[in-house]
Amino acid sequence: MATKSVGMANKGPSYGMSRQVQDKIDSKYDPELEQILVEWISRQCVSGGEKPEPGKMGFQAWLKDGSILSELINSLFLGEKPVKKVQKPTMAFKQMEQISQFLNAAEKYGVTKTDMFQTVDLWEGKDLAAVQRTLSALGSLAVTKDEGTYNGDPNWFFKKAQENKRDFSDEQMKAGKNVIGLQMGSNKGASQEGMSYGRARQIL
């Protein structure tokens, strides 16, 4: 029995079910995507500095204080930058504050809530796959928007399907409604005669 407890102790703070859940989360982390994200962020950020050590822990340590993320999101905005003060904080609450500023700015840029990681996912390393998902969504948006702010290979990220609602003029919208109206009214000549909805059944 003693050997069992030693084995468990080596696993650190996560035991039982939570450990299995953590292992599943870890398995979603993509080392290849990590390389693409590191390359892109390094090109996108002037002060990206040295690239991180390969692997999840290096990736987390590189982004943990929020400064690189803030610089990344600022580099994608034309004109006024969403994160006013990018710094390299050493205090935990300041680091988390800067990560949340990045998340707010990313949402403003167009990343959906479902693609967004939580501050603890990065800061505590709870779900680095979610961090990858947010950054991939951000890269895809930058490629799709094509505003001249994206620095990298366009093939690194999928182009998102764009909504062109604002590109339609009033005339085009009216014409579209007419077409839909015609399609919906194409059975005007049809008659319900002979159909027996709600009629009493005749017994012969």
mmCIF file of C-alpha atoms in Angstrom:
data_model
loop_
_atom_site.group_PDB
_atom_site.id
_atom_site.type_symbol
_atom_site.label_atom_id
_atom_site.label_comp_id
_atom_site.label_asym_id
_atom_site.label_seq_id
_atom_site.Cartn_x
_atom_site.Cartn_y
_atom_site.Cartn_z
ATOM 1 C CA MET A 1 0.000 0.000 0.000
ATOM 2 C CA ALA A 2 2.884 2.360 0.804
ATOM 3 C CA THR A 3 4.192 2.232 -2.779
ATOM 4 C CA LYS A 4 0.777 3.295 -4.067
ATOM 5 C CA SER A 5 0.691 6.428 -1.962
ATOM 6 C CA VAL A 6 4.208 7.374 -3.095
ATOM 7 C CA GLY A 7 3.072 7.012 -6.708
ATOM 8 C CA MET A 8 0.101 9.273 -6.073
ATOM 9 C CA ALA A 9 2.273 11.830 -4.295
ATOM 10 C CA ASN A 10 4.487 12.135 -7.371
ATOM 11 C CA LYS A 11 1.510 13.236 -9.438
ATOM 12 C CA GLY A 12 1.299 16.571 -7.647
ATOM 13 C CA PRO A 13 -1.903 18.271 -6.546
ATOM 14 C CA SER A 14 -4.350 16.638 -8.993
ATOM 15 C CA TYR A 15 -5.827 13.335 -7.851
ATOM 16 C CA GLY A 16 -8.472 10.910 -9.064
ATOM 17 C CA MET A 17 -11.123 12.252 -11.382
ATOM 18 C CA SER A 18 -9.617 15.746 -11.654
ATOM 19 C CA ARG A 19 -6.351 14.181 -12.844
ATOM 20 C CA GLN A 20 -8.182 12.265 -15.585
ATOM 21 C CA VAL A 21 -9.991 15.426 -16.653
ATOM 22 C CA GLN A 22 -6.680 17.304 -16.716
ATOM 23 C CA ASP A 23 -5.095 14.561 -18.838
ATOM 24 C CA LYS A 24 -7.955 14.844 -21.345
ATOM 25 C CA ILE A 25 -7.530 18.618 -21.507
ATOM 26 C CA ASP A 26 -3.776 18.207 -21.951
ATOM 27 C CA SER A 27 -4.323 15.789 -24.833
ATOM 28 C CA LYS A 28 -6.084 18.542 -26.809
ATOM 29 C CA TYR A 29 -2.961 20.719 -26.729
ATOM 30 C CA ASP A 30 -1.367 20.763 -30.180
ATOM 31 C CA PRO A 31 2.457 21.041 -30.333
ATOM 32 C CA GLU A 32 2.364 21.799 -34.091
ATOM 33 C CA LEU A 33 -0.119 24.623 -33.572
ATOM 34 C CA GLU A 34 2.143 25.905 -30.800
ATOM 35 C CA GLN A 35 4.987 26.304 -33.335
ATOM 36 C CA ILE A 36 2.744 28.236 -35.733
ATOM 37 C CA LEU A 37 1.418 30.499 -32.956
ATOM 38 C CA VAL A 38 4.900 31.207 -31.597
ATOM 39 C CA GLU A 39 6.164 32.050 -35.098
ATOM 40 C CA TRP A 40 3.191 34.309 -35.813
ATOM 41 C CA ILE A 41 3.278 36.121 -32.454
ATOM 42 C CA SER A 42 7.056 36.640 -32.778
ATOM 43 C CA ARG A 43 6.560 38.261 -36.198
ATOM 44 C CA GLN A 44 3.552 40.266 -35.060
ATOM 45 C CA CYS A 45 5.120 41.718 -31.916
ATOM 46 C CA VAL A 46 8.035 44.107 -32.126
ATOM 47 C CA SER A 47 9.224 43.157 -28.644
ATOM 48 C CA GLY A 48 8.285 39.460 -28.885
ATOM 49 C CA GLY A 49 11.770 38.877 -27.518
ATOM 50 C CA GLU A 50 13.192 35.403 -27.417
ATOM 51 C CA LYS A 51 10.960 32.542 -28.450
ATOM 52 C CA PRO A 52 9.829 30.271 -25.615
ATOM 53 C CA GLU A 53 11.137 26.848 -24.754
ATOM 54 C CA PRO A 54 9.185 24.276 -26.807
ATOM 55 C CA GLY A 55 6.282 22.669 -24.967
ATOM 56 C CA LYS A 56 3.297 23.725 -22.914
ATOM 57 C CA MET A 57 5.195 25.053 -19.919
ATOM 58 C CA GLY A 58 7.406 27.257 -22.066
ATOM 59 C CA PHE A 59 4.376 28.520 -24.012
ATOM 60 C CA GLN A 60 2.554 29.353 -20.783
ATOM 61 C CA ALA A 61 5.556 31.110 -19.226
ATOM 62 C CA TRP A 62 6.032 33.185 -22.406
ATOM 63 C CA LEU A 63 2.458 34.510 -22.394
ATOM 64 C CA LYS A 64 1.664 34.428 -18.670
ATOM 65 C CA ASP A 65 2.218 38.103 -17.790
ATOM 66 C CA GLY A 66 -0.098 39.238 -20.598
ATOM 67 C CA SER A 67 2.375 41.707 -22.130
ATOM 68 C CA ILE A 68 2.992 39.771 -25.368
ATOM 69 C CA LEU A 69 -0.742 39.093 -25.754
ATOM 70 C CA SER A 70 -1.496 42.810 -25.281
ATOM 71 C CA GLU A 71 1.113 43.784 -27.840
ATOM 72 C CA LEU A 72 -0.274 41.151 -30.217
ATOM 73 C CA ILE A 73 -3.847 42.468 -30.053
ATOM 74 C CA ASN A 74 -2.680 46.094 -30.334
ATOM 75 C CA SER A 75 -0.744 45.210 -33.505
ATOM 76 C CA LEU A 76 -3.977 44.036 -35.189
ATOM 77 C CA PHE A 77 -5.920 47.240 -34.598
ATOM 78 C CA LEU A 78 -5.640 50.126 -37.014
ATOM 79 C CA GLY A 79 -5.647 53.519 -35.332
ATOM 80 C CA GLU A 80 -6.436 53.603 -31.623
ATOM 81 C CA LYS A 81 -5.003 50.679 -29.662
ATOM 82 C CA PRO A 82 -7.345 48.827 -27.265
ATOM 83 C CA VAL A 83 -4.739 48.119 -24.547
ATOM 84 C CA LYS A 84 -3.531 51.572 -23.545
ATOM 85 C CA LYS A 85 -0.609 50.568 -21.343
ATOM 86 C CA VAL A 86 1.384 47.438 -22.196
ATOM 87 C CA GLN A 87 3.762 46.525 -19.393
ATOM 88 C CA LYS A 88 5.578 43.470 -18.071
ATOM 89 C CA PRO A 89 3.986 43.150 -14.647
ATOM 90 C CA THR A 90 5.537 40.958 -11.960
ATOM 91 C CA MET A 91 2.611 40.985 -9.510
ATOM 92 C CA ALA A 92 0.042 38.238 -10.032
ATOM 93 C CA PHE A 93 -3.074 40.420 -10.026
ATOM 94 C CA LYS A 94 -1.478 42.845 -12.526
ATOM 95 C CA GLN A 95 -0.602 39.952 -14.847
ATOM 96 C CA MET A 96 -4.178 38.638 -14.669
ATOM 97 C CA GLU A 97 -5.503 42.147 -15.254
ATOM 98 C CA GLN A 98 -3.410 42.471 -18.401
ATOM 99 C CA ILE A 99 -4.587 39.051 -19.683
ATOM 100 C CA SER A 100 -8.206 40.141 -19.184
ATOM 101 C CA GLN A 101 -7.494 43.388 -21.094
ATOM 102 C CA PHE A 102 -6.275 41.223 -23.981
ATOM 103 C CA LEU A 103 -9.444 39.092 -23.798
ATOM 104 C CA ASN A 104 -11.703 42.170 -23.858
ATOM 105 C CA ALA A 105 -9.806 43.555 -26.848
ATOM 106 C CA ALA A 106 -9.923 40.185 -28.643
ATOM 107 C CA GLU A 107 -13.702 40.111 -28.206
ATOM 108 C CA LYS A 108 -13.888 43.661 -29.555
ATOM 109 C CA TYR A 109 -11.839 42.497 -32.562
ATOM 110 C CA GLY A 110 -14.414 39.787 -33.238
ATOM 111 C CA VAL A 111 -13.361 36.610 -31.414
ATOM 112 C CA THR A 112 -16.538 34.891 -30.195
ATOM 113 C CA LYS A 113 -17.123 34.082 -26.528
ATOM 114 C CA THR A 114 -17.076 30.344 -27.315
ATOM 115 C CA ASP A 115 -13.522 30.692 -28.681
ATOM 116 C CA MET A 116 -12.322 32.668 -25.668
ATOM 117 C CA PHE A 117 -10.137 31.222 -22.912
ATOM 118 C CA GLN A 118 -10.508 32.239 -19.259
ATOM 119 C CA THR A 119 -7.705 34.120 -17.490
ATOM 120 C CA VAL A 120 -6.977 31.106 -15.215
ATOM 121 C CA ASP A 121 -6.643 28.828 -18.266
ATOM 122 C CA LEU A 122 -3.428 30.663 -19.082
ATOM 123 C CA TRP A 123 -2.267 32.075 -15.758
ATOM 124 C CA GLU A 124 -2.672 28.821 -13.821
ATOM 125 C CA GLY A 125 -2.079 26.614 -16.882
ATOM 126 C CA LYS A 126 -5.539 25.013 -16.456
ATOM 127 C CA ASP A 127 -6.345 24.754 -20.166
ATOM 128 C CA LEU A 128 -3.622 25.825 -22.581
ATOM 129 C CA ALA A 129 -5.527 24.183 -25.447
ATOM 130 C CA ALA A 130 -8.204 26.864 -24.896
ATOM 131 C CA VAL A 131 -5.469 29.523 -25.123
ATOM 132 C CA GLN A 132 -4.408 28.006 -28.456
ATOM 133 C CA ARG A 133 -8.037 28.055 -29.636
ATOM 134 C CA THR A 134 -8.400 31.782 -28.863
ATOM 135 C CA LEU A 135 -5.141 32.661 -30.604
ATOM 136 C CA SER A 136 -6.075 30.553 -33.654
ATOM 137 C CA ALA A 137 -9.444 32.314 -33.865
ATOM 138 C CA LEU A 138 -7.622 35.646 -33.640
ATOM 139 C CA GLY A 139 -5.220 34.631 -36.419
ATOM 140 C CA SER A 140 -8.117 33.492 -38.615
ATOM 141 C CA LEU A 141 -9.888 36.819 -38.106
ATOM 142 C CA ALA A 142 -6.740 38.785 -38.923
ATOM 143 C CA VAL A 143 -6.272 36.823 -42.180
ATOM 144 C CA THR A 144 -9.963 37.185 -43.068
ATOM 145 C CA LYS A 145 -10.162 40.923 -42.355
ATOM 146 C CA ASP A 146 -7.066 41.503 -44.498
ATOM 147 C CA GLU A 147 -6.536 45.026 -43.148
ATOM 148 C CA GLY A 148 -2.782 44.983 -43.697
ATOM 149 C CA THR A 149 -2.013 44.385 -40.014
ATOM 150 C CA TYR A 150 -1.371 40.621 -40.243
ATOM 151 C CA ASN A 151 2.316 39.646 -40.342
ATOM 152 C CA GLY A 152 2.699 36.014 -41.251
ATOM 153 C CA ASP A 153 1.868 33.293 -43.718
ATOM 154 C CA PRO A 154 -1.861 33.521 -44.620
ATOM 155 C CA ASN A 155 -1.941 29.707 -44.855
ATOM 156 C CA TRP A 156 -1.261 29.372 -41.130
ATOM 157 C CA PHE A 157 -4.911 30.058 -40.314
ATOM 158 C CA PHE A 158 -8.261 29.284 -41.927
ATOM 159 C CA LYS A 159 -10.140 32.167 -43.444
ATOM 160 C CA LYS A 160 -13.440 32.636 -41.665
ATOM 161 C CA ALA A 161 -16.689 32.828 -43.655
ATOM 162 C CA GLN A 162 -17.494 36.504 -43.830
ATOM 163 C CA GLU A 163 -20.890 38.054 -43.353
ATOM 164 C CA ASN A 164 -21.462 40.592 -46.112
ATOM 165 C CA LYS A 165 -24.658 42.115 -44.731
ATOM 166 C CA ARG A 166 -23.275 45.646 -44.719
ATOM 167 C CA ASP A 167 -22.137 45.354 -48.332
ATOM 168 C CA PHE A 168 -25.705 45.117 -49.692
ATOM 169 C CA SER A 169 -27.415 48.311 -50.835
ATOM 170 C CA ASP A 170 -31.090 49.001 -50.065
ATOM 171 C CA GLU A 171 -31.967 48.238 -53.689
ATOM 172 C CA GLN A 172 -30.239 44.861 -53.514
ATOM 173 C CA MET A 173 -32.026 44.056 -50.261
ATOM 174 C CA LYS A 174 -35.414 44.959 -51.804
ATOM 175 C CA ALA A 175 -34.635 42.893 -54.894
ATOM 176 C CA GLY A 176 -33.714 39.969 -52.661
ATOM 177 C CA LYS A 177 -37.012 40.276 -50.787
ATOM 178 C CA ASN A 178 -38.937 40.268 -54.086
ATOM 179 C CA VAL A 179 -37.206 37.067 -55.163
ATOM 180 C CA ILE A 180 -38.012 35.438 -51.829
ATOM 181 C CA GLY A 181 -41.605 36.682 -52.114
ATOM 182 C CA LEU A 182 -41.966 35.125 -55.550
ATOM 183 C CA GLN A 183 -40.501 31.858 -54.338
ATOM 184 C CA MET A 184 -42.869 31.756 -51.393
ATOM 185 C CA GLY A 185 -45.861 32.690 -53.526
ATOM 186 C CA SER A 186 -45.104 30.282 -56.336
ATOM 187 C CA ASN A 187 -47.909 27.966 -55.231
ATOM 188 C CA LYS A 188 -50.599 30.636 -55.409
ATOM 189 C CA GLY A 189 -52.490 28.716 -58.104
ATOM 190 C CA ALA A 190 -52.655 25.623 -55.929
ATOM 191 C CA SER A 191 -56.047 24.796 -54.544
ATOM 192 C CA GLN A 192 -57.044 22.923 -51.429
ATOM 193 C CA GLU A 193 -60.178 21.666 -53.081
ATOM 194 C CA GLY A 194 -60.685 17.979 -52.578
ATOM 195 C CA MET A 195 -58.536 17.873 -49.449
ATOM 196 C CA SER A 196 -60.321 16.452 -46.453
ATOM 197 C CA TYR A 197 -58.901 18.517 -43.571
ATOM 198 C CA GLY A 198 -61.287 18.272 -40.637
ATOM 199 C CA ARG A 199 -64.181 16.805 -42.579
ATOM 200 C CA ALA A 200 -66.425 14.324 -40.840
ATOM 201 C CA ARG A 201 -65.823 10.836 -42.165
ATOM 202 C CA GLN A 202 -68.812 9.420 -44.008
ATOM 203 C CA ILE A 203 -69.846 5.928 -43.002
ATOM 204 C CA LEU A 204 -71.587 4.089 -45.801
#
